[in-house]
Tab-separated table of C-alpha atoms and ligand atoms in Angstrom:
chain	number	residue	atom	x	y	z
A	325	MET	CA	28.988	-4.559	9.607
A	326	PRO	CA	27.915	-5.702	13.102
A	327	LYS	CA	24.707	-7.826	13.332
A	328	ASN	CA	22.983	-5.649	15.560
A	329	ILE	CA	22.713	-2.553	13.686
A	330	GLN	CA	22.127	-3.785	10.694
A	331	ALA	CA	18.519	-3.510	9.428
A	332	VAL	CA	16.433	-5.463	10.813
A	333	ARG	CA	15.643	-8.705	9.708
A	334	GLY	CA	12.060	-8.316	7.368
A	335	MET	CA	12.570	-4.772	7.136
A	336	SER	CA	14.592	-3.304	3.870
A	337	ASP	CA	15.750	-0.203	2.540
A	338	ARG	CA	13.763	1.145	-0.022
A	339	LEU	CA	16.157	2.443	-2.473
A	340	PRO	CA	16.158	4.956	-5.130
A	341	ALA	CA	15.575	2.396	-7.750
A	342	ASP	CA	12.544	1.156	-6.462
A	343	GLN	CA	11.153	4.434	-6.119
A	344	LEU	CA	10.634	4.593	-8.843
A	345	TRP	CA	7.771	1.764	-8.866
A	346	PHE	CA	6.316	2.866	-5.420
A	347	ASP	CA	6.191	6.894	-6.529
A	348	TRP	CA	4.012	4.962	-9.531
A	349	ILE	CA	2.000	2.927	-7.669
A	350	LEU	CA	1.351	5.480	-5.586
A	351	ARG	CA	0.543	8.247	-8.109
A	352	GLN	CA	-2.103	6.373	-9.622
A	353	PHE	CA	-4.065	5.154	-6.164
A	354	ARG	CA	-4.116	8.584	-5.158
A	355	ARG	CA	-5.421	9.805	-8.377
A	356	LYS	CA	-7.627	7.029	-8.619
A	357	ALA	CA	-8.952	7.694	-4.956
A	358	GLU	CA	-9.291	11.367	-6.265
A	359	VAL	CA	-11.218	10.964	-8.943
A	360	PHE	CA	-13.877	8.512	-6.796
A	361	ASN	CA	-14.010	11.511	-4.441
A	362	PHE	CA	-12.359	9.840	-1.355
A	363	ASN	CA	-10.296	11.860	1.397
A	364	PHE	CA	-6.712	11.099	2.575
A	365	ILE	CA	-6.258	9.912	6.488
A	366	GLU	CA	-3.313	9.168	8.254
A	367	THR	CA	-3.871	7.772	11.574
A	368	PRO	CA	-0.861	7.476	14.393
A	369	THR	CA	1.352	4.047	13.430
A	370	VAL	CA	1.242	3.451	16.977
A	371	GLU	CA	-1.906	2.183	18.998
A	372	PHE	CA	-3.424	0.606	21.472
A	373	ALA	CA	-3.135	-3.326	21.482
A	374	ALA	CA	-6.711	-3.468	22.678
A	375	LEU	CA	-7.869	-2.039	19.642
A	376	PHE	CA	-6.652	-4.947	17.574
A	377	ASP	CA	-7.716	-7.366	20.456
A	378	ARG	CA	-11.347	-6.251	20.039
A	379	SER	CA	-11.608	-5.573	16.356
A	380	VAL	CA	-9.667	-8.013	14.274
A	381	GLY	CA	-9.986	-10.760	17.157
A	382	LYS	CA	-8.024	-11.593	19.713
A	383	VAL	CA	-7.342	-15.289	18.499
A	384	THR	CA	-6.181	-14.436	15.099
A	385	ASP	CA	-2.760	-14.974	13.673
A	386	ILE	CA	-2.027	-10.845	13.293
A	387	VAL	CA	-3.031	-10.404	17.324
A	388	GLU	CA	-1.651	-13.294	18.551
A	389	LYS	CA	1.564	-14.072	16.750
A	390	GLU	CA	2.134	-10.883	14.897
A	391	MET	CA	2.007	-7.830	16.718
A	392	PHE	CA	5.442	-5.497	17.550
A	393	GLU	CA	4.988	-4.367	21.266
A	394	VAL	CA	6.258	-0.503	21.515
A	395	ASN	CA	8.160	-0.103	24.891
A	396	ARG	CA	9.781	2.611	25.941
A	397	LEU	CA	12.843	2.238	26.842
A	398	ASN	CA	13.510	3.601	30.110
A	399	LYS	CA	10.279	2.906	32.210
A	400	SER	CA	11.755	4.694	35.486
A	401	VAL	CA	11.476	8.253	33.675
A	402	ASN	CA	7.418	8.148	34.452
A	403	VAL	CA	6.009	11.086	32.484
A	404	ASP	CA	2.345	9.914	32.986
A	405	GLN	CA	1.294	7.691	35.220
A	406	THR	CA	-1.819	6.689	33.524
A	407	ASP	CA	0.097	5.672	30.217
A	408	THR	CA	0.676	1.663	31.507
A	409	ASP	CA	-1.738	0.185	28.274
A	410	THR	CA	0.200	-2.211	26.044
A	411	MET	CA	1.086	-0.043	22.896
A	412	VAL	CA	2.004	-1.969	19.367
A	413	LEU	CA	2.770	-1.039	15.703
A	414	ARG	CA	-0.440	-1.143	13.579
A	415	PRO	CA	-0.845	-4.861	11.685
A	416	GLU	CA	-3.463	-2.999	9.804
A	417	GLY	CA	-5.103	0.128	9.445
A	418	THR	CA	-8.790	-0.659	8.892
A	419	ALA	CA	-9.341	-1.057	12.750
A	420	PRO	CA	-7.214	2.544	13.193
A	421	ILE	CA	-9.409	4.320	10.673
A	422	ALA	CA	-12.468	3.060	12.705
A	423	ARG	CA	-11.166	4.074	16.158
A	424	ALA	CA	-10.539	7.942	14.047
A	425	TYR	CA	-14.042	7.831	12.868
A	426	ILE	CA	-15.201	7.145	16.009
A	427	GLU	CA	-13.276	9.501	18.031
A	428	ASN	CA	-13.582	12.490	15.553
A	429	GLY	CA	-17.601	12.372	15.216
A	430	MET	CA	-17.364	11.195	11.701
A	431	ASN	CA	-20.879	9.900	11.808
A	432	SER	CA	-21.861	13.750	11.376
A	433	LEU	CA	-20.598	13.745	7.916
A	434	PRO	CA	-22.293	12.830	5.170
A	435	GLN	CA	-22.620	9.122	5.074
A	436	PRO	CA	-21.157	7.319	3.477
A	437	VAL	CA	-17.755	8.763	4.912
A	438	MET	CA	-14.799	7.456	1.935
A	439	LEU	CA	-11.309	7.571	3.093
A	440	ALA	CA	-7.882	6.242	1.754
A	441	TYR	CA	-4.527	6.013	2.898
A	442	ALA	CA	-1.247	4.948	1.776
A	443	SER	CA	0.542	3.542	5.232
A	444	LYS	CA	3.202	1.904	6.559
A	445	MET	CA	2.065	-1.840	8.201
A	446	TYR	CA	4.062	-4.237	10.806
A	447	ARG	CA	3.767	-7.689	11.328
A	448	TYR	CA	5.905	-10.042	12.810
A	449	ASP	CA	6.129	-12.668	10.603
A	450	ARG	CA	8.722	-14.999	9.307
A	451	PRO	CA	10.137	-12.944	6.733
A	452	GLN	CA	9.972	-14.399	3.019
A	453	LYS	CA	8.989	-13.692	-0.649
A	454	GLY	CA	5.951	-11.242	-0.382
A	455	ARG	CA	6.140	-11.444	3.477
A	456	LEU	CA	7.985	-8.152	5.410
A	457	ARG	CA	8.113	-7.164	8.646
A	458	GLU	CA	7.503	-3.706	7.864
A	459	PHE	CA	5.171	-3.243	4.539
A	460	ASN	CA	3.225	-0.557	3.140
A	461	GLN	CA	-0.570	-1.090	2.019
A	462	ILE	CA	-2.771	1.288	-0.085
A	463	GLY	CA	-6.314	1.348	1.370
A	464	ILE	CA	-10.283	2.380	0.768
A	465	GLU	CA	-12.717	2.550	3.568
A	466	ILE	CA	-16.278	3.647	2.699
A	467	ILE	CA	-18.246	3.425	6.183
A	468	GLY	CA	-21.441	4.623	7.229
A	469	ASP	CA	-23.666	2.945	4.519
A	470	ARG	CA	-25.074	-0.521	4.308
A	471	HIS	CA	-26.053	-0.777	0.750
A	472	PRO	CA	-24.552	-3.418	-1.277
A	473	ILE	CA	-23.719	-0.740	-4.247
A	474	ASN	CA	-20.335	0.390	-1.860
A	475	ASP	CA	-19.310	-3.062	-1.867
A	476	ALA	CA	-19.144	-2.753	-6.200
A	477	LEU	CA	-17.661	0.615	-5.674
A	478	ALA	CA	-15.372	-0.196	-2.994
A	479	ILE	CA	-14.457	-3.630	-5.663
A	480	LEU	CA	-14.240	-1.284	-8.194
A	481	VAL	CA	-11.697	1.153	-7.519
A	482	ALA	CA	-9.379	-1.328	-6.590
A	483	TRP	CA	-10.049	-3.027	-9.972
A	484	GLN	CA	-9.234	0.470	-11.603
A	485	VAL	CA	-6.027	1.004	-9.574
A	486	LEU	CA	-5.008	-2.466	-11.074
A	487	ASP	CA	-5.683	-1.436	-14.997
A	488	SER	CA	-4.170	2.260	-14.074
A	489	LEU	CA	-0.897	-0.150	-13.204
A	490	ARG	CA	-1.716	-2.502	-16.782
A	491	LEU	CA	-1.582	-5.249	-13.598
A	492	ARG	CA	-5.580	-5.837	-14.058
A	493	LYS	CA	-5.344	-8.792	-16.580
A	494	PHE	CA	-2.751	-10.790	-14.787
A	495	CYS	CA	-5.571	-10.629	-11.631
A	496	VAL	CA	-8.392	-12.856	-10.669
A	497	LEU	CA	-10.766	-11.462	-7.941
A	498	GLU	CA	-12.591	-14.063	-5.592
A	499	ILE	CA	-15.353	-12.868	-4.016
A	500	ASN	CA	-17.442	-14.949	-0.963
A	501	THR	CA	-20.072	-14.101	1.977
A	502	ILE	CA	-19.660	-15.326	5.393
A	503	GLY	CA	-23.407	-13.957	7.135
A	504	ASP	CA	-24.066	-11.270	9.545
A	505	VAL	CA	-24.002	-10.713	12.898
A	506	ALA	CA	-27.485	-12.554	13.381
A	507	CYS	CA	-26.655	-16.189	11.337
A	508	LYS	CA	-22.692	-15.916	11.663
A	509	PRO	CA	-22.938	-17.601	15.006
A	510	LYS	CA	-25.638	-20.787	13.327
A	511	ILE	CA	-22.971	-20.796	10.454
A	512	THR	CA	-19.570	-21.177	12.721
A	513	LYS	CA	-21.878	-23.652	14.293
A	514	ALA	CA	-22.458	-25.982	11.443
A	515	VAL	CA	-18.878	-25.550	10.365
A	516	GLN	CA	-17.713	-26.636	13.819
A	517	ASP	CA	-20.110	-29.427	13.908
A	518	TYR	CA	-18.686	-30.720	10.396
A	519	PHE	CA	-14.905	-29.883	11.545
A	520	LYS	CA	-15.066	-31.900	14.572
A	521	GLN	CA	-15.878	-35.342	13.005
A	522	TYR	CA	-12.377	-34.842	11.079
A	523	SER	CA	-10.258	-33.317	13.795
A	524	LYS	CA	-7.622	-36.693	13.508
A	525	HIS	CA	-7.117	-35.210	10.155
A	526	LEU	CA	-6.502	-31.897	10.817
A	527	CYS	CA	-2.892	-29.672	11.174
A	528	THR	CA	-2.410	-28.846	14.867
A	529	ASP	CA	-3.068	-25.527	14.296
A	530	CYS	CA	-6.583	-26.255	12.702
A	531	GLN	CA	-7.107	-28.987	15.287
A	532	ASN	CA	-7.152	-25.683	17.903
A	533	ARG	CA	-9.400	-23.959	15.430
A	534	ILE	CA	-12.263	-25.772	15.872
A	535	LYS	CA	-12.997	-24.421	19.097
A	536	THR	CA	-11.650	-21.196	18.745
A	537	GLN	CA	-11.745	-20.228	15.004
A	538	PRO	CA	-13.426	-22.738	12.905
A	539	LEU	CA	-14.031	-20.535	9.820
A	540	ARG	CA	-10.445	-20.117	9.414
A	541	ILE	CA	-10.106	-24.045	9.047
A	542	LEU	CA	-11.665	-23.555	5.439
A	543	ASP	CA	-9.066	-21.354	4.170
A	544	CYS	CA	-6.331	-23.167	5.805
A	545	LYS	CA	-3.627	-23.899	3.171
A	546	ASN	CA	-2.166	-27.522	4.354
A	547	GLU	CA	-3.257	-30.178	1.980
A	548	ASN	CA	-4.612	-32.916	4.940
A	549	CYS	CA	-6.734	-29.705	6.159
A	550	GLN	CA	-7.713	-29.210	2.178
A	551	ALA	CA	-8.982	-32.241	2.001
A	552	VAL	CA	-11.690	-32.937	4.526
A	553	VAL	CA	-12.512	-28.967	3.939
A	554	GLU	CA	-13.823	-30.371	0.230
A	555	GLY	CA	-16.819	-32.023	2.136
A	556	ALA	CA	-17.355	-29.138	3.985
A	557	PRO	CA	-20.644	-27.213	4.290
A	558	GLN	CA	-20.545	-24.021	1.795
A	559	LEU	CA	-20.640	-20.693	3.700
A	560	VAL	CA	-23.330	-19.379	0.764
A	561	ASP	CA	-25.834	-21.847	1.301
A	562	LEU	CA	-25.769	-21.459	5.369
A	563	VAL	CA	-26.111	-17.664	5.031
A	564	CYS	CA	-29.884	-16.029	5.825
A	565	PRO	CA	-31.867	-14.812	2.952
A	566	GLU	CA	-30.804	-11.008	3.690
A	567	CYS	CA	-27.115	-11.882	3.461
A	568	ASN	CA	-27.946	-14.226	0.287
A	569	SER	CA	-29.493	-11.327	-0.986
A	570	HIS	CA	-27.009	-8.579	-0.249
A	571	PHE	CA	-24.482	-10.720	-1.777
A	572	GLN	CA	-26.633	-11.361	-4.768
A	573	ALA	CA	-26.846	-7.891	-5.122
A	574	VAL	CA	-23.492	-6.937	-5.093
A	575	LEU	CA	-22.407	-9.530	-7.384
A	576	GLU	CA	-25.452	-7.855	-9.926
A	577	TYR	CA	-23.287	-4.888	-9.854
A	578	LEU	CA	-20.103	-6.337	-10.663
A	579	ASP	CA	-21.674	-8.255	-13.493
A	580	GLU	CA	-23.247	-4.134	-14.830
A	581	LEU	CA	-19.575	-2.963	-13.947
A	582	ASP	CA	-18.196	-6.013	-16.417
A	583	ILE	CA	-15.721	-6.992	-13.637
A	584	PRO	CA	-14.929	-10.719	-13.736
A	585	TYR	CA	-14.963	-12.435	-10.106
A	586	GLU	CA	-15.065	-16.234	-9.516
A	587	LEU	CA	-16.788	-17.306	-6.610
A	588	ASN	CA	-15.072	-19.130	-3.576
A	589	PRO	CA	-16.522	-20.684	-0.845
A	590	ARG	CA	-14.118	-21.011	1.346
A	591	LEU	CA	-13.035	-17.383	1.312
A	592	VAL	CA	-12.995	-16.010	5.086
A	593	ARG	CA	-9.794	-14.149	5.735
A	594	GLY	CA	-7.616	-13.886	8.990
A	595	LEU	CA	-9.462	-11.091	10.612
A	596	ASP	CA	-12.110	-11.375	12.910
A	597	TYR	CA	-14.505	-8.267	11.858
A	598	TYR	CA	-15.002	-9.295	8.695
A	599	THR	CA	-19.187	-9.698	8.099
A	600	ARG	CA	-21.307	-10.639	4.612
A	601	THR	CA	-18.938	-9.719	1.510
A	602	THR	CA	-15.345	-10.560	1.489
A	603	PHE	CA	-13.063	-11.027	-1.257
A	604	GLU	CA	-9.386	-11.243	-2.605
A	605	ILE	CA	-7.471	-10.049	-5.483
A	606	ARG	CA	-4.750	-12.429	-6.676
A	607	LEU	CA	-2.311	-12.693	-9.658
A	608	ARG	CA	-3.487	-15.636	-11.503
A	609	GLU	CA	-0.551	-17.480	-11.654
A	610	ASP	CA	-0.527	-17.462	-8.132
A	611	GLU	CA	-2.878	-20.618	-7.831
A	612	ARG	CA	-1.887	-21.728	-4.009
A	613	ARG	CA	-3.179	-18.807	-2.838
A	614	GLN	CA	0.027	-17.916	-1.106
A	615	ASN	CA	0.380	-14.156	-1.601
A	616	ALA	CA	-2.693	-12.537	-2.310
A	617	LEU	CA	-2.192	-8.858	-4.139
A	618	GLY	CA	-4.728	-7.521	-1.297
A	619	GLY	CA	-8.223	-8.389	0.159
A	620	GLY	CA	-10.879	-6.450	1.882
A	621	GLY	CA	-14.367	-7.083	2.986
A	622	ARG	CA	-17.296	-5.531	4.648
A	623	TYR	CA	-17.087	-5.229	8.453
A	624	ASP	CA	-20.386	-3.950	9.963
A	625	GLU	CA	-20.686	-4.744	13.252
A	626	LEU	CA	-17.005	-3.191	13.710
A	627	MET	CA	-17.971	0.224	14.977
A	628	LYS	CA	-20.184	-1.110	17.652
A	629	ILE	CA	-17.481	-3.284	18.796
A	630	LEU	CA	-15.089	-0.407	19.885
A	631	GLY	CA	-17.747	1.273	21.109
A	632	GLY	CA	-19.245	3.594	18.493
A	633	LYS	CA	-22.826	4.299	16.899
A	634	ASP	CA	-23.684	1.766	14.312
A	635	ALA	CA	-21.867	2.757	10.891
A	636	PRO	CA	-21.299	-0.132	8.448
A	637	GLY	CA	-18.562	-0.431	6.115
A	638	ILE	CA	-16.485	-1.628	3.657
A	639	GLY	CA	-13.016	-1.566	2.256
A	640	TRP	CA	-9.426	-3.334	1.285
A	641	ALA	CA	-5.986	-2.293	1.054
A	642	LEU	CA	-3.309	-3.859	-1.575
A	643	GLY	CA	-0.117	-4.587	-0.516
A	644	VAL	CA	2.453	-2.360	-2.081
A	645	GLU	CA	5.639	-4.301	-2.221
A	646	ARG	CA	3.778	-7.307	-3.568
A	647	ILE	CA	2.135	-5.492	-6.377
A	648	ILE	CA	6.113	-4.191	-7.382
A	649	GLU	CA	6.929	-7.849	-7.552
A	650	ALA	CA	3.842	-8.303	-9.370
A	651	LEU	CA	4.861	-5.792	-11.952
A	652	LYS	CA	7.976	-6.380	-12.177
A	653	GLU	CA	7.101	-10.272	-12.934
A	654	ASN	CA	5.348	-9.700	-15.224
A	655	LYS	CA	7.797	-6.950	-16.860
A	656	ILE	CA	5.884	-3.348	-16.622
A	657	THR	CA	7.865	-1.111	-16.070
A	658	PRO	CA	7.132	2.369	-14.150
A	659	PRO	CA	7.208	5.375	-16.549
A	660	PRO	CA	11.393	6.756	-16.583
A	661	ALA	CA	12.547	9.122	-14.059
A	662	ILE	CA	12.696	12.642	-15.767
A	663	ASN	CA	16.496	12.871	-16.027
A	664	PRO	CA	18.029	16.809	-15.518
A	665	ALA	CA	17.973	18.722	-19.621
A	666	VAL	CA	20.908	20.918	-17.586
A	667	MET	CA	24.280	20.186	-14.989
A	668	ALA	CA	25.753	23.042	-13.370
A	669	ILE	CA	29.647	22.730	-13.346
A	670	GLN	CA	31.683	25.955	-12.042
A	671	ILE	CA	35.543	26.231	-11.928
A	672	GLY	CA	36.570	28.082	-8.729
A	673	GLU	CA	35.028	29.650	-5.315
A	674	ARG	CA	33.808	32.904	-6.871
A	675	ALA	CA	32.363	30.353	-9.702
A	676	ARG	CA	30.329	28.519	-6.886
A	677	LYS	CA	28.784	31.532	-5.315
A	678	LEU	CA	27.591	32.823	-8.943
A	679	MET	CA	26.293	29.226	-9.856
A	680	ILE	CA	24.690	28.306	-6.453
A	681	LYS	CA	22.679	31.240	-7.558
A	682	VAL	CA	22.075	30.235	-11.000
A	683	VAL	CA	20.433	26.918	-9.556
A	684	ALA	CA	17.960	29.016	-7.113
A	685	THR	CA	16.723	30.593	-10.267
A	686	LEU	CA	16.685	27.720	-11.906
A	687	ALA	CA	14.782	25.599	-9.509
A	688	LYS	CA	12.571	28.331	-9.026
A	689	ARG	CA	11.702	28.230	-12.416
A	690	GLY	CA	11.079	24.413	-12.121
A	691	ILE	CA	13.807	23.073	-14.216
A	692	LYS	CA	15.843	20.245	-12.989
A	693	VAL	CA	19.593	20.683	-12.610
A	694	ALA	CA	22.211	17.971	-11.777
A	695	THR	CA	24.453	19.924	-9.732
A	696	TYR	CA	27.887	18.642	-8.026
A	697	LEU	CA	28.698	22.325	-6.145
A	698	SER	CA	31.587	21.537	-4.150
A	699	LYS	CA	33.415	20.459	-7.542
A	700	ASP	CA	36.141	22.497	-9.153
A	701	ILE	CA	37.235	20.417	-12.258
A	702	LEU	CA	35.799	21.243	-15.681
A	703	LYS	CA	37.230	17.716	-17.347
A	704	SER	CA	35.773	15.762	-14.972
A	705	GLN	CA	32.374	17.989	-14.387
A	706	LEU	CA	32.434	16.668	-18.440
A	707	LYS	CA	32.355	13.481	-17.846
A	708	THR	CA	29.903	13.025	-15.272
A	709	ALA	CA	27.777	15.263	-17.158
A	710	ASP	CA	28.062	12.901	-20.043
A	711	LYS	CA	27.346	9.687	-17.398
A	712	LEU	CA	24.284	11.304	-16.722
A	713	ASN	CA	22.709	11.953	-20.316
A	714	VAL	CA	22.501	15.659	-19.594
A	715	ARG	CA	21.577	17.609	-22.749
A	716	TRP	CA	23.273	21.100	-21.371
A	717	ALA	CA	26.169	22.201	-19.609
A	718	LEU	CA	26.161	25.775	-17.341
A	719	ILE	CA	29.541	26.308	-17.478
A	720	VAL	CA	31.072	29.449	-15.085
A	721	GLY	CA	35.018	29.703	-15.038
A	722	GLN	CA	36.793	32.432	-13.240
A	723	LYS	CA	36.000	35.304	-15.852
A	724	GLU	CA	32.237	34.319	-16.525
A	725	ALA	CA	32.138	34.915	-12.543
A	726	TYR	CA	33.658	38.485	-12.822
A	727	ASP	CA	31.183	39.268	-16.041
A	728	GLN	CA	28.334	37.737	-13.954
A	729	THR	CA	27.832	35.514	-17.086
A	730	VAL	CA	27.214	32.086	-17.710
A	731	ILE	CA	28.189	29.793	-20.345
A	732	ILE	CA	25.611	27.288	-22.389
A	733	ARG	CA	27.245	24.512	-23.920
A	734	ASN	CA	25.116	22.446	-25.825
A	735	LEU	CA	26.981	18.714	-24.992
A	736	GLU	CA	25.626	16.879	-27.892
A	737	ASP	CA	26.867	19.301	-31.388
A	738	ARG	CA	29.255	21.179	-28.496
A	739	SER	CA	27.832	24.742	-29.767
A	740	GLN	CA	28.080	27.190	-26.626
A	741	GLU	CA	26.467	30.649	-26.131
A	742	THR	CA	27.695	33.237	-23.225
A	743	VAL	CA	24.440	34.765	-21.510
A	744	PRO	CA	24.146	37.120	-18.384
A	745	LEU	CA	22.909	36.127	-15.127
A	746	GLU	CA	19.802	37.688	-15.122
A	747	LYS	CA	19.018	35.922	-18.739
A	748	ILE	CA	19.810	31.991	-18.024
A	749	ASP	CA	16.589	30.683	-17.439
A	750	GLN	CA	14.991	32.234	-19.980
A	751	ALA	CA	17.932	30.945	-22.162
A	752	ILE	CA	17.085	27.813	-20.569
A	753	ILE	CA	13.601	27.572	-21.163
A	754	LYS	CA	14.094	28.363	-24.746
A	755	ARG	CA	16.405	25.800	-25.324
A	756	ILE	CA	14.511	22.591	-23.393
A	757	LYS	CA	11.434	23.793	-25.310
A	758	LYS	CA	13.324	23.239	-28.761
B	1490	HAM	P1	-4.833	-8.352	4.697
B	1490	HAM	O1	-5.377	-9.362	4.136
B	1490	HAM	O2	-4.506	-8.599	6.118
B	1490	HAM	O3	-6.080	-7.192	5.359
B	1490	HAM	O4	-3.447	-7.361	4.000
B	1490	HAM	C1	-4.067	-6.834	2.708
B	1490	HAM	C2	-2.568	-6.855	2.150
B	1490	HAM	O5	-1.789	-6.379	2.836
B	1490	HAM	C3	-2.296	-8.542	1.389
B	1490	HAM	O6	-3.444	-8.979	0.718
B	1490	HAM	C4	-0.997	-8.213	1.367
B	1490	HAM	O7	-0.843	-7.532	-0.211
B	1490	HAM	C5	-0.827	-7.028	2.474
B	1490	HAM	N1	-0.087	-7.571	3.421
B	1490	HAM	C6	-0.338	-8.265	4.567
B	1490	HAM	N2	0.686	-8.896	5.254
B	1490	HAM	C7	1.778	-8.758	4.359
B	1490	HAM	C8	3.148	-9.012	5.292
B	1490	HAM	N3	3.365	-9.418	6.299
B	1490	HAM	N4	4.097	-8.749	4.296
B	1490	HAM	C9	3.886	-8.300	2.641
B	1490	HAM	N5	2.543	-7.615	2.469
B	1490	HAM	C10	1.796	-7.920	3.335
B	1490	HAM	C11	-6.014	-5.970	5.688
B	1490	HAM	O8	-5.014	-5.454	5.818
B	1490	HAM	C12	-7.518	-5.421	5.405
B	1490	HAM	N6	-7.167	-4.129	6.785
B	1490	HAM	C13	-7.893	-4.909	4.423
B	1490	HAM	C14	-9.652	-4.545	4.595
B	1490	HAM	C15	-9.140	-2.936	4.551
B	1490	HAM	N7	-10.261	-5.383	5.088
B	1490	HAM	C16	-11.201	-3.883	5.243
B	1490	HAM	N8	-10.770	-2.799	4.867
């Protein structure tokens, strides 16, 4: 196949076999979100680039290196002259949801507003294990309340989602606080001053970060940088008393819930909108912290940055493809798909006309039927039924088509019975129930 019509690198087809895993994760997530009374939201795939510049941050990897710009092919066809701002595929879900919260006046609803989403995200990164250019996130956002109980509630939901997937025991929750609008500048300055002294020992990226994003050096994976980071000041010692008591309260609530956590004083995360609590969930075996299953934190300034009224928030997102990998690595399998119990077999055109009516009746009653309606040969259809491991074959030949009847054959003991068309659903239901 020519290269330029193959799937785009880092974007893959989800085939039916993987769909089973995907559906299971989404089902468990939806159930959990619903019992905690979250409402689902879906924002557009395309947003203006400015949204992410302002929120995720202009000098973050996501915005600087990883955004897909959306272009129309024929720019000479201009329907709307004002439509000139750069548009991108969303790289994450929090900023679009914050935009939607402001734009739809959600601040007039009872606060906090609790939103959940399951959406595709796009980041132009080097594709590798756990790193795709198109991937799926499930996530929640609790917006409009500053109280630390919301941080614990958000984490509790993530923990229960992982528990429902039997993954929780393989996971570690790491948590930190990074200060708020009042103390973050002071903290940033202290960290910057520290790294300035050791600039020579840092990787080139981090040398640049000293000026632009000194806090990000703290979670650089480079070994040389890590050695310098060892002696860096700890954020929890630098935050203001208000941030500190917020953090202590979050930890106390987690203790109440028996949710174990590890304090990670280096956890700052790669998005600029975070204030106060930050956390990540990773597999215990992923000691080098390469592929977190999920991450989140508080973003108390985000609404104001985007031009809305003050509305603090907390949330997280888990990567669905990374969860699938983790499930497979830990030999956890989703419940198997329900096999059809019945297969429709027809011989000839007249039979086909009757069979499509039978299938319509059964589908209406919610009975799953395997169909190969264009086929005509009994023997090969019985072979297929054997492969599919179905228990019952519905057979319509010429005679049955004429009589408006259907043969129900038990493929295990080879017994069979002929029933009138109008009784077929009851006859099948009776057998399946047995
Ligand atoms: P994030 O840490 O950038 O946070 O992404 C969350 C999760 O999405 C990651 O832990 C990972 O599982 C998955 N993920 C990220 N990039 C990729 C990729 N290239 N390929 C596969 N999976 C990936 C956020 O996106 C924030 N919006 C989370 C949040 C919600 N914070 C507050 N509310």
